Amino acid sequence: MAYGSLTQPVALGSGGGRSDYVVAAGGCGGGAVKLTVAGTLTVEGAVQANGNGGTGNASGGSGGGSGGSLYLTAATLAGSGSITASGGNGGGSGNNTGGGGAGGRIAISYTTSTFTGAMQAYGGNGRQRGGAGTIYIQPAGDELPQLIVDGGGT
């Protein structure tokens, strides 16, 4: 489950749980990024606060870290890159895979957008998939924001 502010996220992601069966550290949680741009924020690469995957082997695996936070504000949002705060995959294999980390939080405010890239805050894969994160989009002048909650899988 994602935590922290839906509209102004700044929380770091949490680390995944350690395996009891083998020495396998959980994945690190995602970081936190806050960008305030008076002009155009162009994303052609990747802006990420993803959790890391867990570790392990066929005898046991640890949990993936949860996604962190991306808080982006710009006059214009442009580009065709990716904006992600997804959870890490559980480590290990087969029935001994750790759980996936939960998705993080993304909040984006802008006046104008020509952005055509991808945004995601999925939970990581694992013995049990991590919970969905959130993507909050608030265009200036719109009374109602858009809220996306998409786990990215089954």
Short mmCIF file of C-alpha atoms in Angstrom, two decimals:
data_model
loop_
_atom_site.label_atom_id
_atom_site.label_comp_id
_atom_site.label_asym_id
_atom_site.label_seq_id
_atom_site.Cartn_x
_atom_site.Cartn_y
_atom_site.Cartn_z
CA MET A 1 0.00 0.00 0.00
CA ALA A 2 1.36 3.41 -0.96
CA TYR A 3 1.74 5.89 1.88
CA GLY A 4 2.47 9.58 2.27
CA SER A 5 0.74 12.48 0.54
CA LEU A 6 -1.26 11.77 -2.60
CA THR A 7 -0.94 15.34 -3.92
CA GLN A 8 2.52 16.35 -2.63
CA PRO A 9 4.53 13.14 -2.13
CA VAL A 10 8.00 13.35 -0.62
CA ALA A 11 8.26 10.04 1.29
CA LEU A 12 11.01 7.54 0.59
CA GLY A 13 10.06 3.97 -0.30
CA SER A 14 10.57 1.32 2.37
CA GLY A 15 12.91 -1.65 2.15
CA GLY A 16 11.65 -5.15 1.45
CA GLY A 17 11.51 -7.85 4.10
CA ARG A 18 14.46 -10.18 4.73
CA SER A 19 14.20 -13.91 4.10
CA ASP A 20 14.18 -16.21 7.13
CA TYR A 21 15.43 -19.22 5.16
CA VAL A 22 18.58 -17.87 3.54
CA VAL A 23 20.67 -14.77 4.08
CA ALA A 24 18.85 -12.58 1.58
CA ALA A 25 18.49 -8.85 2.15
CA GLY A 26 15.30 -7.14 1.04
CA GLY A 27 15.43 -4.65 -1.82
CA CYS A 28 16.01 -0.98 -1.02
CA GLY A 29 13.06 1.39 -1.29
CA GLY A 30 12.90 4.05 -3.98
CA GLY A 31 14.07 7.59 -3.43
CA ALA A 32 12.19 10.88 -3.49
CA VAL A 33 12.47 13.48 -6.25
CA LYS A 34 10.90 16.95 -6.24
CA LEU A 35 11.28 19.11 -9.34
CA THR A 36 9.79 22.58 -9.69
CA VAL A 37 10.37 24.02 -13.16
CA ALA A 38 9.22 27.53 -14.10
CA GLY A 39 9.49 26.73 -17.83
CA THR A 40 9.41 23.42 -19.68
CA LEU A 41 10.23 20.09 -18.05
CA THR A 42 11.23 17.80 -20.93
CA VAL A 43 11.47 14.10 -20.07
CA GLU A 44 13.24 12.23 -22.87
CA GLY A 45 15.00 9.69 -20.67
CA ALA A 46 13.64 8.45 -17.37
CA VAL A 47 12.65 10.08 -14.09
CA GLN A 48 12.54 7.22 -11.58
CA ALA A 49 12.05 6.47 -7.89
CA ASN A 50 11.74 2.69 -8.24
CA GLY A 51 12.31 0.16 -5.47
CA ASN A 52 15.08 -2.41 -5.94
CA GLY A 53 14.43 -6.11 -6.32
CA GLY A 54 14.89 -8.56 -3.47
CA THR A 55 17.66 -11.17 -3.39
CA GLY A 56 17.72 -14.91 -2.85
CA ASN A 57 17.88 -18.28 -4.56
CA ALA A 58 15.77 -21.44 -4.93
CA SER A 59 15.86 -21.95 -1.13
CA GLY A 60 14.35 -18.57 -0.27
CA GLY A 61 13.93 -14.99 -1.34
CA SER A 62 13.38 -11.57 0.17
CA GLY A 63 10.83 -8.89 -0.63
CA GLY A 64 11.21 -6.11 -3.15
CA GLY A 65 11.51 -2.53 -1.96
CA SER A 66 8.55 -0.21 -2.41
CA GLY A 67 8.53 2.63 -4.89
CA GLY A 68 9.37 6.11 -3.67
CA SER A 69 7.95 9.52 -4.62
CA LEU A 70 8.04 11.81 -7.65
CA TYR A 71 6.61 15.30 -7.16
CA LEU A 72 6.83 17.27 -10.42
CA THR A 73 5.56 20.79 -11.08
CA ALA A 74 6.11 22.61 -14.38
CA ALA A 75 4.59 25.26 -16.60
CA THR A 76 4.90 22.81 -19.51
CA LEU A 77 5.43 19.05 -19.36
CA ALA A 78 6.95 17.67 -22.58
CA GLY A 79 8.83 14.70 -23.96
CA SER A 80 8.35 11.02 -24.66
CA GLY A 81 10.36 9.41 -21.85
CA SER A 82 9.16 7.61 -18.73
CA ILE A 83 8.12 8.68 -15.23
CA THR A 84 8.06 5.71 -12.81
CA ALA A 85 7.85 4.90 -9.10
CA SER A 86 7.31 1.14 -9.19
CA GLY A 87 8.02 -1.48 -6.54
CA GLY A 88 10.88 -3.96 -6.89
CA ASN A 89 10.37 -7.63 -7.68
CA GLY A 90 10.68 -10.25 -4.96
CA GLY A 91 13.94 -12.24 -4.94
CA GLY A 92 14.38 -16.01 -5.09
CA SER A 93 12.62 -18.42 -7.43
CA GLY A 94 9.63 -20.72 -7.70
CA ASN A 95 7.62 -21.18 -4.50
CA ASN A 96 10.41 -19.49 -2.54
CA THR A 97 10.09 -16.08 -4.15
CA GLY A 98 9.66 -13.07 -1.88
CA GLY A 99 6.77 -10.65 -2.27
CA GLY A 100 6.89 -7.69 -4.62
CA GLY A 101 7.25 -4.18 -3.26
CA ALA A 102 4.32 -1.78 -3.47
CA GLY A 103 4.20 0.99 -6.05
CA GLY A 104 5.07 4.50 -4.95
CA ARG A 105 3.46 7.89 -5.51
CA ILE A 106 3.67 10.26 -8.47
CA ALA A 107 2.09 13.74 -8.45
CA ILE A 108 2.35 16.00 -11.49
CA SER A 109 1.03 19.56 -11.82
CA TYR A 110 1.34 21.55 -15.04
CA THR A 111 -0.26 24.33 -17.07
CA THR A 112 0.32 22.74 -20.49
CA SER A 113 1.29 19.19 -21.47
CA THR A 114 2.58 17.68 -24.70
CA PHE A 115 4.02 14.67 -22.85
CA THR A 116 3.50 11.41 -24.78
CA GLY A 117 5.63 9.08 -22.66
CA ALA A 118 4.75 6.46 -20.07
CA MET A 119 3.88 6.89 -16.40
CA GLN A 120 3.63 3.97 -13.97
CA ALA A 121 3.60 3.17 -10.28
CA TYR A 122 3.13 -0.62 -10.40
CA GLY A 123 3.66 -3.11 -7.62
CA GLY A 124 6.57 -5.51 -8.16
CA ASN A 125 6.17 -9.17 -9.11
CA GLY A 126 6.73 -11.92 -6.55
CA ARG A 127 5.05 -14.71 -4.65
CA GLN A 128 2.45 -12.04 -4.01
CA ARG A 129 2.39 -8.97 -6.23
CA GLY A 130 2.98 -5.64 -4.49
CA GLY A 131 0.04 -3.24 -4.21
CA ALA A 132 -0.55 -0.50 -6.73
CA GLY A 133 0.91 2.96 -6.32
CA THR A 134 -0.80 6.17 -7.38
CA ILE A 135 -0.41 8.73 -10.17
CA TYR A 136 -2.06 12.10 -9.45
CA ILE A 137 -2.25 14.52 -12.39
CA GLN A 138 -3.47 18.09 -11.89
CA PRO A 139 -3.57 20.35 -14.96
CA ALA A 140 -3.85 24.03 -14.02
CA GLY A 141 -7.38 25.33 -14.43
CA ASP A 142 -9.02 21.89 -14.18
CA GLU A 143 -11.28 21.54 -11.18
CA LEU A 144 -10.85 17.79 -10.93
CA PRO A 145 -7.51 16.01 -11.03
CA GLN A 146 -6.94 12.62 -12.64
CA LEU A 147 -6.04 9.76 -10.29
CA ILE A 148 -4.60 6.54 -11.70
CA VAL A 149 -4.32 3.42 -9.53
CA ASP A 150 -3.02 0.57 -11.70
CA GLY A 151 -1.29 -2.49 -10.29
CA GLY A 152 0.18 -3.39 -13.68
CA GLY A 153 -0.76 -7.06 -13.54
CA THR A 154 -2.97 -9.66 -12.05
#
